[in-house]
Amino acid sequence: MGRLSLPERTFVADALRTETVGGVLLLVAAVAALIWANTPVRESYESVRDFHLGPAALGLNLSVEHWAADGLLAVFFFVAGIELKRELVAGDLRDPRAAALPVVAALCGMVMPALVYTLVGVTGGGSLAGWAVPTATDIAFALAVLAVLGTSLPSALRAFLLTLAVVDDLFAILIIAVFFTDDLDFAALGGAVVGLAVFWLLLRKGVRGWYVYVPLALVVWGLMYNSGIHATVAGVAMGLMLRCTPRVDEGEEHSPGEQVEHLVRPLSSGLAVPLFALFSAGVAVSGGALGEVFTQPETLGVVLGLVVGKAVGIFGGTWLTARFTSASLSDDLAWPDVFAVASLAGIGFTVSLLIGELAFADDPALSDGVKAAVLTGSLIATVLSGVLLKLRNARYRKLWEAEERDEDLSGVPDVYEQDDPAYHLRMAEIYERKAAEHRRLAEVTGGAGVGHDGPA
């Protein structure tokens, strides 16, 4: 877990910048939903959320809440699919040795919360249907917390958090596809598969134009929804099909996947996910409801899974990987840093809310309780990780400033140029110019104000 390569660092910085803005919007949407659902105008929230629209003949006469969960989140998972594809072919995950640490950490960070929930459910006699709820991490919300705290995490920790979230999203969609599919409509599923094949073939042939792909994507999404498999699977499948390596020999600077992601990510982070939060996070919160979060085994399991399971799972997975493989921690970082980021990963919002709706679709009261538990667990994880990150914030800022320093104004941080002879020549010229200015100043002032050590 050391300094990233310059191209990877640039990609991570751009991706996280957009996710941070989206995370702030997500935070605002969640707060707005809670206020709207806990004021005298609560009935208007429910009427808007439950309002149905769409063509019934196509099986798509859905409520606004379902359009947000099944439709808008397909955009979110489409971007997640592109991210995953890029990591697999051009990012850190293409090297099995480099991928081992975040992959193992992400897996442990999903298994441990599920075990914690199951243990609480078994001992408390509760339903085990929600075991997958605390397994997800919300990267946008986590980055929004970092933005609010003003924590300047070094690139290694930010990349670790982003890669965790990418792997987390992959396994979350697998969980949704495998465990939350009841009755399959094989005709619709076959149509969706044919649509995906056409999508892939058009990409292979180099066909361009949004007017070709957007209608096809809508058809694939509609067929996937009617097949019984959660419609977001269509989004991640199409994202994985995009080519994410540029053809340099053809003068291509950016791959189609990078170009599409650049265009769609703001739509995902700035519109799709916040709207989902607006119509999913609106649960009635009262003193009694919050008390029930810690008394019901299902809701307590979600809270403990997010707060304890995530932190212990990710930290333990990282430590075990470093202990028994060649993976290692950067000299600039310490194990408390890993634990702080692991605690931050306990903020499970978007996908956790989605899985909670799917797991308890037949029990609206328990579904609302699980949503309240997700909010409570995410809040506790936010406070805990915020305290831990603040304790190390001074150290993070020094590392971040060292990574960003560009004294020769070349546009490339100095840490990436230190092995370049041209860099040392530029720096020598800069220091000589400063020394000359210092000597001229000394001549004008007669040496007044000049330190014994000369120019800094």
GROMACS .gro file of C-alpha atoms in nm:
model
  456
    1MET     CA    1   0.000   0.000   0.000
    2GLY     CA    2   0.240   0.266  -0.127
    3ARG     CA    3   0.239   0.565  -0.361
    4LEU     CA    4   0.039   0.517  -0.681
    5SER     CA    5   0.182   0.551  -1.028
    6LEU     CA    6   0.121   0.896  -1.178
    7PRO     CA    7  -0.148   0.785  -1.432
    8GLU     CA    8  -0.330   0.585  -1.165
    9ARG     CA    9  -0.304   0.875  -0.921
   10THR     CA   10  -0.455   1.113  -1.179
   11PHE     CA   11  -0.743   0.874  -1.251
   12VAL     CA   12  -0.815   0.820  -0.881
   13ALA     CA   13  -0.808   1.195  -0.813
   14ASP     CA   14  -1.054   1.268  -1.095
   15ALA     CA   15  -1.288   0.983  -0.995
   16LEU     CA   16  -1.290   1.077  -0.628
   17ARG     CA   17  -1.346   1.443  -0.705
   18THR     CA   18  -1.672   1.360  -0.880
   19GLU     CA   19  -1.771   1.106  -0.614
   20THR     CA   20  -1.708   1.361  -0.340
   21VAL     CA   21  -1.943   1.615  -0.498
   22GLY     CA   22  -2.199   1.338  -0.551
   23GLY     CA   23  -2.154   1.229  -0.192
   24VAL     CA   24  -2.235   1.576  -0.063
   25LEU     CA   25  -2.550   1.577  -0.278
   26LEU     CA   26  -2.631   1.229  -0.145
   27LEU     CA   27  -2.593   1.356   0.211
   28VAL     CA   28  -2.822   1.651   0.137
   29ALA     CA   29  -3.081   1.422  -0.023
   30ALA     CA   30  -3.078   1.184   0.274
   31VAL     CA   31  -3.126   1.469   0.521
   32ALA     CA   32  -3.405   1.614   0.305
   33ALA     CA   33  -3.578   1.274   0.295
   34LEU     CA   34  -3.562   1.239   0.673
   35ILE     CA   35  -3.699   1.589   0.727
   36TRP     CA   36  -3.974   1.540   0.469
   37ALA     CA   37  -4.079   1.206   0.622
   38ASN     CA   38  -4.079   1.333   0.980
   39THR     CA   39  -4.279   1.655   0.949
   40PRO     CA   40  -4.652   1.725   0.920
   41VAL     CA   41  -4.622   1.695   0.539
   42ARG     CA   42  -4.523   1.329   0.569
   43GLU     CA   43  -4.831   1.224   0.370
   44SER     CA   44  -4.709   1.420   0.068
   45TYR     CA   45  -4.378   1.231   0.085
   46GLU     CA   46  -4.557   0.898   0.087
   47SER     CA   47  -4.791   0.997  -0.194
   48VAL     CA   48  -4.501   1.107  -0.417
   49ARG     CA   49  -4.292   0.801  -0.329
   50ASP     CA   50  -4.580   0.561  -0.396
   51PHE     CA   51  -4.707   0.732  -0.711
   52HIS     CA   52  -4.709   0.486  -1.004
   53LEU     CA   53  -4.617   0.567  -1.362
   54GLY     CA   54  -4.494   0.381  -1.666
   55PRO     CA   55  -4.640   0.148  -1.932
   56ALA     CA   56  -4.833  -0.129  -1.760
   57ALA     CA   57  -4.843  -0.332  -2.084
   58LEU     CA   58  -4.465  -0.369  -2.062
   59GLY     CA   59  -4.476  -0.459  -1.694
   60LEU     CA   60  -4.320  -0.126  -1.604
   61ASN     CA   61  -4.598   0.053  -1.417
   62LEU     CA   62  -4.375   0.119  -1.116
   63SER     CA   63  -4.382   0.349  -0.816
   64VAL     CA   64  -4.141   0.642  -0.802
   65GLU     CA   65  -3.952   0.455  -0.530
   66HIS     CA   66  -3.910   0.151  -0.755
   67TRP     CA   67  -3.808   0.363  -1.054
   68ALA     CA   68  -3.535   0.512  -0.834
   69ALA     CA   69  -3.419   0.173  -0.702
   70ASP     CA   70  -3.445  -0.028  -1.023
   71GLY     CA   71  -3.394   0.240  -1.287
   72LEU     CA   72  -3.167   0.510  -1.153
   73LEU     CA   73  -2.942   0.268  -0.967
   74ALA     CA   74  -2.886   0.084  -1.296
   75VAL     CA   75  -2.692   0.398  -1.400
   76PHE     CA   76  -2.493   0.379  -1.076
   77PHE     CA   77  -2.405   0.014  -1.138
   78PHE     CA   78  -2.325   0.088  -1.503
   79VAL     CA   79  -2.052   0.326  -1.383
   80ALA     CA   80  -1.944   0.066  -1.125
   81GLY     CA   81  -1.910  -0.188  -1.407
   82ILE     CA   82  -1.688   0.047  -1.607
   83GLU     CA   83  -1.476   0.114  -1.297
   84LEU     CA   84  -1.435  -0.256  -1.236
   85LYS     CA   85  -1.346  -0.324  -1.601
   86ARG     CA   86  -1.088  -0.049  -1.597
   87GLU     CA   87  -0.934  -0.175  -1.273
   88LEU     CA   88  -0.916  -0.527  -1.418
   89VAL     CA   89  -0.747  -0.431  -1.747
   90ALA     CA   90  -0.561  -0.107  -1.675
   91GLY     CA   91  -0.566  -0.039  -1.302
   92ASP     CA   92  -0.420  -0.200  -0.992
   93LEU     CA   93  -0.641  -0.510  -1.016
   94ARG     CA   94  -0.472  -0.624  -1.340
   95ASP     CA   95  -0.174  -0.740  -1.132
   96PRO     CA   96  -0.283  -1.029  -0.906
   97ARG     CA   97  -0.015  -0.940  -0.653
   98ALA     CA   98  -0.130  -0.579  -0.628
   99ALA     CA   99  -0.496  -0.680  -0.632
  100ALA     CA  100  -0.459  -0.933  -0.350
  101LEU     CA  101  -0.465  -0.677  -0.069
  102PRO     CA  102  -0.782  -0.479  -0.158
  103VAL     CA  103  -0.966  -0.789  -0.286
  104VAL     CA  104  -0.901  -0.991   0.031
  105ALA     CA  105  -0.980  -0.687   0.245
  106ALA     CA  106  -1.308  -0.629   0.058
  107LEU     CA  107  -1.409  -0.995   0.083
  108CYS     CA  108  -1.335  -1.005   0.456
  109GLY     CA  109  -1.519  -0.674   0.486
  110MET     CA  110  -1.830  -0.841   0.343
  111VAL     CA  111  -1.805  -1.181   0.511
  112MET     CA  112  -1.752  -1.046   0.863
  113PRO     CA  113  -2.061  -0.816   0.867
  114ALA     CA  114  -2.271  -1.105   0.735
  115LEU     CA  115  -2.137  -1.328   1.014
  116VAL     CA  116  -2.203  -1.061   1.277
  117TYR     CA  117  -2.562  -1.018   1.153
  118THR     CA  118  -2.617  -1.394   1.145
  119LEU     CA  119  -2.477  -1.437   1.496
  120VAL     CA  120  -2.706  -1.165   1.633
  121GLY     CA  121  -3.002  -1.311   1.443
  122VAL     CA  122  -2.943  -1.665   1.568
  123THR     CA  123  -2.891  -1.565   1.931
  124GLY     CA  124  -3.184  -1.321   1.925
  125GLY     CA  125  -3.424  -1.540   1.731
  126GLY     CA  126  -3.459  -1.290   1.447
  127SER     CA  127  -3.491  -1.328   1.073
  128LEU     CA  128  -3.172  -1.408   0.882
  129ALA     CA  129  -3.309  -1.263   0.559
  130GLY     CA  130  -3.113  -0.939   0.603
  131TRP     CA  131  -2.766  -1.094   0.631
  132ALA     CA  132  -2.649  -0.908   0.318
  133VAL     CA  133  -2.766  -0.562   0.429
  134PRO     CA  134  -2.448  -0.460   0.619
  135THR     CA  135  -2.208  -0.602   0.359
  136ALA     CA  136  -2.206  -0.294   0.131
  137THR     CA  137  -1.993   0.022   0.147
  138ASP     CA  138  -2.112   0.355   0.007
  139ILE     CA  139  -1.804   0.518  -0.145
  140ALA     CA  140  -1.981   0.845  -0.230
  141PHE     CA  141  -2.112   0.889   0.124
  142ALA     CA  142  -1.771   0.800   0.270
  143LEU     CA  143  -1.600   1.059   0.052
  144ALA     CA  144  -1.862   1.316   0.146
  145VAL     CA  145  -1.767   1.256   0.509
  146LEU     CA  146  -1.402   1.311   0.419
  147ALA     CA  147  -1.495   1.633   0.240
  148VAL     CA  148  -1.687   1.759   0.542
  149LEU     CA  149  -1.408   1.663   0.781
  150GLY     CA  150  -1.146   1.822   0.555
  151THR     CA  151  -0.922   1.519   0.588
  152SER     CA  152  -0.643   1.517   0.328
  153LEU     CA  153  -0.598   1.144   0.291
  154PRO     CA  154  -0.283   1.048   0.097
  155SER     CA  155  -0.343   0.888  -0.242
  156ALA     CA  156  -0.258   0.536  -0.119
  157LEU     CA  157  -0.542   0.537   0.134
  158ARG     CA  158  -0.787   0.700  -0.107
  159ALA     CA  159  -0.704   0.444  -0.376
  160PHE     CA  160  -0.741   0.165  -0.120
  161LEU     CA  161  -1.087   0.297  -0.026
  162LEU     CA  162  -1.190   0.332  -0.392
  163THR     CA  163  -1.069  -0.018  -0.485
  164LEU     CA  164  -1.248  -0.160  -0.182
  165ALA     CA  165  -1.569   0.002  -0.302
  166VAL     CA  166  -1.526  -0.126  -0.659
  167VAL     CA  167  -1.479  -0.486  -0.542
  168ASP     CA  168  -1.758  -0.434  -0.288
  169ASP     CA  169  -1.995  -0.321  -0.564
  170LEU     CA  170  -1.911  -0.628  -0.773
  171PHE     CA  171  -1.994  -0.872  -0.496
  172ALA     CA  172  -2.300  -0.670  -0.394
  173ILE     CA  173  -2.448  -0.706  -0.742
  174LEU     CA  174  -2.366  -1.079  -0.738
  175ILE     CA  175  -2.546  -1.110  -0.405
  176ILE     CA  176  -2.849  -0.927  -0.545
  177ALA     CA  177  -2.853  -1.142  -0.860
  178VAL     CA  178  -2.808  -1.477  -0.682
  179PHE     CA  179  -2.994  -1.438  -0.353
  180PHE     CA  180  -3.272  -1.192  -0.435
  181THR     CA  181  -3.411  -1.346  -0.752
  182ASP     CA  182  -3.735  -1.537  -0.692
  183ASP     CA  183  -3.918  -1.638  -1.008
  184LEU     CA  184  -3.739  -1.630  -1.341
  185ASP     CA  185  -3.910  -1.543  -1.668
  186PHE     CA  186  -3.681  -1.726  -1.908
  187ALA     CA  187  -3.829  -1.559  -2.217
  188ALA     CA  188  -3.752  -1.212  -2.084
  189LEU     CA  189  -3.412  -1.327  -1.957
  190GLY     CA  190  -3.332  -1.473  -2.300
  191GLY     CA  191  -3.430  -1.144  -2.462
  192ALA     CA  192  -3.203  -0.954  -2.223
  193VAL     CA  193  -2.913  -1.187  -2.304
  194VAL     CA  194  -2.972  -1.136  -2.678
  195GLY     CA  195  -2.980  -0.759  -2.621
  196LEU     CA  196  -2.651  -0.776  -2.431
  197ALA     CA  197  -2.499  -0.980  -2.713
  198VAL     CA  198  -2.606  -0.715  -2.965
  199PHE     CA  199  -2.463  -0.446  -2.736
  200TRP     CA  200  -2.129  -0.631  -2.724
  201LEU     CA  201  -2.126  -0.692  -3.100
  202LEU     CA  202  -2.187  -0.323  -3.178
  203LEU     CA  203  -1.900  -0.230  -2.945
  204ARG     CA  204  -1.671  -0.481  -3.116
  205LYS     CA  205  -1.762  -0.338  -3.457
  206GLY     CA  206  -1.677   0.012  -3.337
  207VAL     CA  207  -2.027   0.149  -3.386
  208ARG     CA  208  -2.060   0.492  -3.224
  209GLY     CA  209  -2.355   0.709  -3.134
  210TRP     CA  210  -2.561   0.743  -2.817
  211TYR     CA  211  -2.879   0.718  -3.026
  212VAL     CA  212  -2.787   0.351  -3.092
  213TYR     CA  213  -2.683   0.246  -2.744
  214VAL     CA  214  -2.930   0.434  -2.522
  215PRO     CA  215  -3.245   0.278  -2.677
  216LEU     CA  216  -3.078  -0.064  -2.675
  217ALA     CA  217  -2.978  -0.020  -2.311
  218LEU     CA  218  -3.337   0.071  -2.218
  219VAL     CA  219  -3.467  -0.242  -2.393
  220VAL     CA  220  -3.211  -0.460  -2.214
  221TRP     CA  221  -3.295  -0.298  -1.882
  222GLY     CA  222  -3.671  -0.352  -1.931
  223LEU     CA  223  -3.624  -0.718  -2.026
  224MET     CA  224  -3.391  -0.776  -1.731
  225TYR     CA  225  -3.644  -0.622  -1.494
  226ASN     CA  226  -3.924  -0.844  -1.626
  227SER     CA  227  -3.701  -1.153  -1.608
  228GLY     CA  228  -3.708  -1.145  -1.228
  229ILE     CA  229  -3.338  -1.063  -1.193
  230HIS     CA  230  -3.278  -0.721  -1.043
  231ALA     CA  231  -3.255  -0.470  -1.327
  232THR     CA  232  -2.928  -0.318  -1.198
  233VAL     CA  233  -2.752  -0.634  -1.321
  234ALA     CA  234  -2.811  -0.506  -1.675
  235GLY     CA  235  -2.623  -0.187  -1.588
  236VAL     CA  236  -2.313  -0.360  -1.453
  237ALA     CA  237  -2.313  -0.609  -1.742
  238MET     CA  238  -2.309  -0.333  -2.004
  239GLY     CA  239  -2.042  -0.145  -1.810
  240LEU     CA  240  -1.816  -0.452  -1.810
  241MET     CA  241  -1.848  -0.481  -2.189
  242LEU     CA  242  -1.695  -0.141  -2.266
  243ARG     CA  243  -1.332  -0.134  -2.379
  244CYS     CA  244  -1.121   0.045  -2.118
  245THR     CA  245  -0.776   0.040  -2.280
  246PRO     CA  246  -0.690   0.308  -2.538
  247ARG     CA  247  -0.553   0.203  -2.877
  248VAL     CA  248  -0.236   0.409  -2.872
  249ASP     CA  249  -0.129   0.291  -3.219
  250GLU     CA  250  -0.446   0.450  -3.359
  251GLY     CA  251  -0.383   0.779  -3.181
  252GLU     CA  252  -0.655   0.716  -2.923
  253GLU     CA  253  -0.584   0.908  -2.602
  254HIS     CA  254  -0.883   0.781  -2.405
  255SER     CA  255  -1.067   0.451  -2.434
  256PRO     CA  256  -1.444   0.441  -2.502
  257GLY     CA  257  -1.499   0.323  -2.145
  258GLU     CA  258  -1.314   0.623  -2.001
  259GLN     CA  259  -1.503   0.863  -2.227
  260VAL     CA  260  -1.842   0.715  -2.139
  261GLU     CA  261  -1.758   0.708  -1.769
  262HIS     CA  262  -1.652   1.074  -1.784
  263LEU     CA  263  -1.993   1.160  -1.932
  264VAL     CA  264  -2.213   0.934  -1.718
  265ARG     CA  265  -2.044   0.958  -1.377
  266PRO     CA  266  -2.183   1.309  -1.304
  267LEU     CA  267  -2.532   1.180  -1.395
  268SER     CA  268  -2.483   0.886  -1.157
  269SER     CA  269  -2.330   1.075  -0.865
  270GLY     CA  270  -2.519   1.400  -0.909
  271LEU     CA  271  -2.868   1.278  -0.997
  272ALA     CA  272  -2.933   0.902  -0.988
  273VAL     CA  273  -2.795   0.820  -0.643
  274PRO     CA  274  -2.925   1.133  -0.464
  275LEU     CA  275  -3.276   1.073  -0.605
  276PHE     CA  276  -3.261   0.713  -0.488
  277ALA     CA  277  -3.163   0.836  -0.142
  278LEU     CA  278  -3.445   1.091  -0.144
  279PHE     CA  279  -3.710   0.822  -0.196
  280SER     CA  280  -3.548   0.547   0.011
  281ALA     CA  281  -3.411   0.718   0.322
  282GLY     CA  282  -3.741   0.874   0.427
  283VAL     CA  283  -3.822   0.666   0.733
  284ALA     CA  284  -4.006   0.782   1.044
  285VAL     CA  285  -3.748   0.848   1.315
  286SER     CA  286  -3.858   0.892   1.674
  287GLY     CA  287  -3.717   0.814   2.015
  288GLY     CA  288  -3.909   0.490   2.022
  289ALA     CA  289  -3.805   0.391   1.670
  290LEU     CA  290  -3.438   0.455   1.745
  291GLY     CA  291  -3.469   0.253   2.064
  292GLU     CA  292  -3.611  -0.038   1.867
  293VAL     CA  293  -3.305  -0.033   1.641
  294PHE     CA  294  -3.102  -0.163   1.936
  295THR     CA  295  -3.362  -0.411   2.061
  296GLN     CA  296  -3.472  -0.598   1.748
  297PRO     CA  297  -3.220  -0.864   1.636
  298GLU     CA  298  -3.257  -0.775   1.266
  299THR     CA  299  -3.185  -0.405   1.314
  300LEU     CA  300  -2.919  -0.459   1.581
  301GLY     CA  301  -2.746  -0.704   1.349
  302VAL     CA  302  -2.734  -0.440   1.075
  303VAL     CA  303  -2.587  -0.176   1.309
  304LEU     CA  304  -2.323  -0.409   1.453
  305GLY     CA  305  -2.247  -0.548   1.109
  306LEU     CA  306  -2.171  -0.203   0.971
  307VAL     CA  307  -1.985  -0.065   1.272
  308VAL     CA  308  -1.802  -0.372   1.402
  309GLY     CA  309  -1.811  -0.623   1.116
  310LYS     CA  310  -1.683  -0.385   0.849
  311ALA     CA  311  -1.397  -0.244   1.057
  312VAL     CA  312  -1.282  -0.582   1.191
  313GLY     CA  313  -1.323  -0.756   0.855
  314ILE     CA  314  -1.131  -0.504   0.643
  315PHE     CA  315  -0.860  -0.442   0.900
  316GLY     CA  316  -0.821  -0.813   0.970
  317GLY     CA  317  -0.812  -0.903   0.602
  318THR     CA  318  -0.549  -0.637   0.533
  319TRP     CA  319  -0.333  -0.742   0.828
  320LEU     CA  320  -0.350  -1.112   0.739
  321THR     CA  321  -0.260  -1.039   0.376
  322ALA     CA  322   0.039  -0.829   0.483
  323ARG     CA  323   0.139  -1.092   0.739
  324PHE     CA  324   0.135  -1.396   0.512
  325THR     CA  325   0.213  -1.251   0.166
  326SER     CA  326   0.463  -1.008   0.016
  327ALA     CA  327   0.213  -0.721   0.049
  328SER     CA  328   0.324  -0.447   0.287
  329LEU     CA  329   0.219  -0.117   0.434
  330SER     CA  330   0.387   0.203   0.313
  331ASP     CA  331   0.653   0.342   0.547
  332ASP     CA  332   0.451   0.665   0.562
  333LEU     CA  333   0.142   0.489   0.700
  334ALA     CA  334   0.061   0.305   1.020
  335TRP     CA  335  -0.193   0.035   1.105
  336PRO     CA  336  -0.422   0.284   1.284
  337ASP     CA  337  -0.461   0.449   0.941
  338VAL     CA  338  -0.592   0.123   0.796
  339PHE     CA  339  -0.833   0.082   1.088
  340ALA     CA  340  -0.963   0.437   1.038
  341VAL     CA  341  -1.035   0.370   0.669
  342ALA     CA  342  -1.188   0.033   0.761
  343SER     CA  343  -1.421   0.213   1.002
  344LEU     CA  344  -1.507   0.462   0.729
  345ALA     CA  345  -1.611   0.169   0.507
  346GLY     CA  346  -1.884   0.099   0.764
  347ILE     CA  347  -2.087   0.375   0.599
  348GLY     CA  348  -2.322   0.152   0.404
  349PHE     CA  349  -2.597   0.358   0.252
  350THR     CA  350  -2.707   0.326  -0.110
  351VAL     CA  351  -2.665  -0.048  -0.169
  352SER     CA  352  -2.748  -0.135   0.192
  353LEU     CA  353  -3.081   0.045   0.160
  354LEU     CA  354  -3.146  -0.135  -0.169
  355ILE     CA  355  -3.070  -0.478  -0.023
  356GLY     CA  356  -3.280  -0.396   0.283
  357GLU     CA  357  -3.579  -0.324   0.058
  358LEU     CA  358  -3.528  -0.650  -0.129
  359ALA     CA  359  -3.471  -0.862   0.182
  360PHE     CA  360  -3.783  -0.743   0.365
  361ALA     CA  361  -4.009  -0.655   0.074
  362ASP     CA  362  -4.298  -0.849   0.235
  363ASP     CA  363  -4.266  -0.670   0.572
  364PRO     CA  364  -4.285  -0.289   0.528
  365ALA     CA  365  -4.252  -0.222   0.902
  366LEU     CA  366  -3.934  -0.429   0.932
  367SER     CA  367  -3.808  -0.280   0.607
  368ASP     CA  368  -3.838   0.069   0.757
  369GLY     CA  369  -3.668  -0.054   1.073
  370VAL     CA  370  -3.376  -0.190   0.872
  371LYS     CA  371  -3.349   0.142   0.687
  372ALA     CA  372  -3.333   0.321   1.023
  373ALA     CA  373  -3.065   0.072   1.129
  374VAL     CA  374  -2.863   0.146   0.814
  375LEU     CA  375  -2.882   0.518   0.889
  376THR     CA  376  -2.791   0.463   1.254
  377GLY     CA  377  -2.499   0.231   1.178
  378SER     CA  378  -2.369   0.466   0.908
  379LEU     CA  379  -2.389   0.759   1.150
  380ILE     CA  380  -2.196   0.571   1.419
  381ALA     CA  381  -1.935   0.463   1.164
  382THR     CA  382  -1.907   0.826   1.050
  383VAL     CA  383  -1.844   0.955   1.401
  384LEU     CA  384  -1.597   0.675   1.486
  385SER     CA  385  -1.397   0.708   1.164
  386GLY     CA  386  -1.411   1.087   1.189
  387VAL     CA  387  -1.248   1.081   1.532
  388LEU     CA  388  -0.981   0.834   1.419
  389LEU     CA  389  -0.903   1.030   1.102
  390LYS     CA  390  -0.885   1.361   1.287
  391LEU     CA  391  -0.626   1.214   1.525
  392ARG     CA  392  -0.399   1.152   1.225
  393ASN     CA  393  -0.506   1.448   1.013
  394ALA     CA  394  -0.185   1.649   1.067
  395ARG     CA  395   0.019   1.354   0.941
  396TYR     CA  396  -0.213   1.305   0.642
  397ARG     CA  397  -0.180   1.670   0.547
  398LYS     CA  398   0.199   1.649   0.543
  399LEU     CA  399   0.187   1.339   0.321
  400TRP     CA  400  -0.068   1.501   0.091
  401GLU     CA  401   0.136   1.822   0.061
  402ALA     CA  402   0.449   1.619  -0.017
  403GLU     CA  403   0.260   1.436  -0.294
  404GLU     CA  404   0.125   1.761  -0.439
  405ARG     CA  405   0.445   1.970  -0.423
  406ASP     CA  406   0.554   2.098  -0.767
  407GLU     CA  407   0.836   2.347  -0.708
  408ASP     CA  408   0.962   2.340  -1.066
  409LEU     CA  409   0.608   2.417  -1.195
  410SER     CA  410   0.627   2.135  -1.448
  411GLY     CA  411   0.272   2.021  -1.385
  412VAL     CA  412   0.401   1.689  -1.248
  413PRO     CA  413   0.446   1.646  -0.868
  414ASP     CA  414   0.812   1.645  -0.768
  415VAL     CA  415   0.794   1.300  -0.607
  416TYR     CA  416   0.735   1.150  -0.954
  417GLU     CA  417   1.033   1.332  -1.108
  418GLN     CA  418   1.307   1.266  -0.856
  419ASP     CA  419   1.470   1.002  -1.073
  420ASP     CA  420   1.467   1.230  -1.378
  421PRO     CA  421   1.801   1.414  -1.443
  422ALA     CA  422   1.611   1.698  -1.609
  423TYR     CA  423   1.420   1.750  -1.286
  424HIS     CA  424   1.739   1.799  -1.085
  425LEU     CA  425   1.869   2.046  -1.345
  426ARG     CA  426   1.547   2.250  -1.320
  427MET     CA  427   1.563   2.247  -0.942
  428ALA     CA  428   1.930   2.362  -0.948
  429GLU     CA  429   1.830   2.654  -1.171
  430ILE     CA  430   1.546   2.744  -0.936
  431TYR     CA  431   1.770   2.739  -0.628
  432GLU     CA  432   2.040   2.941  -0.807
  433ARG     CA  433   1.780   3.202  -0.907
  434LYS     CA  434   1.658   3.223  -0.546
  435ALA     CA  435   2.015   3.258  -0.422
  436ALA     CA  436   2.081   3.540  -0.672
  437GLU     CA  437   1.767   3.723  -0.560
  438HIS     CA  438   1.876   3.679  -0.200
  439ARG     CA  439   2.221   3.825  -0.274
  440ARG     CA  440   2.068   4.126  -0.448
  441LEU     CA  441   1.839   4.181  -0.152
  442ALA     CA  442   2.138   4.163   0.084
  443GLU     CA  443   2.325   4.424  -0.122
  444VAL     CA  444   2.029   4.663  -0.116
  445THR     CA  445   1.959   4.623   0.256
  446GLY     CA  446   2.319   4.598   0.363
  447GLY     CA  447   2.261   4.249   0.499
  448ALA     CA  448   1.972   4.350   0.721
  449GLY     CA  449   1.723   4.072   0.775
  450VAL     CA  450   1.952   3.809   0.618
  451GLY     CA  451   1.996   3.496   0.825
  452HIS     CA  452   2.334   3.339   0.899
  453ASP     CA  453   2.250   3.039   0.686
  454GLY     CA  454   2.188   3.234   0.364
  455PRO     CA  455   1.891   3.167   0.140
  456ALA     CA  456   1.649   2.894   0.240
   0.00000   0.00000   0.00000
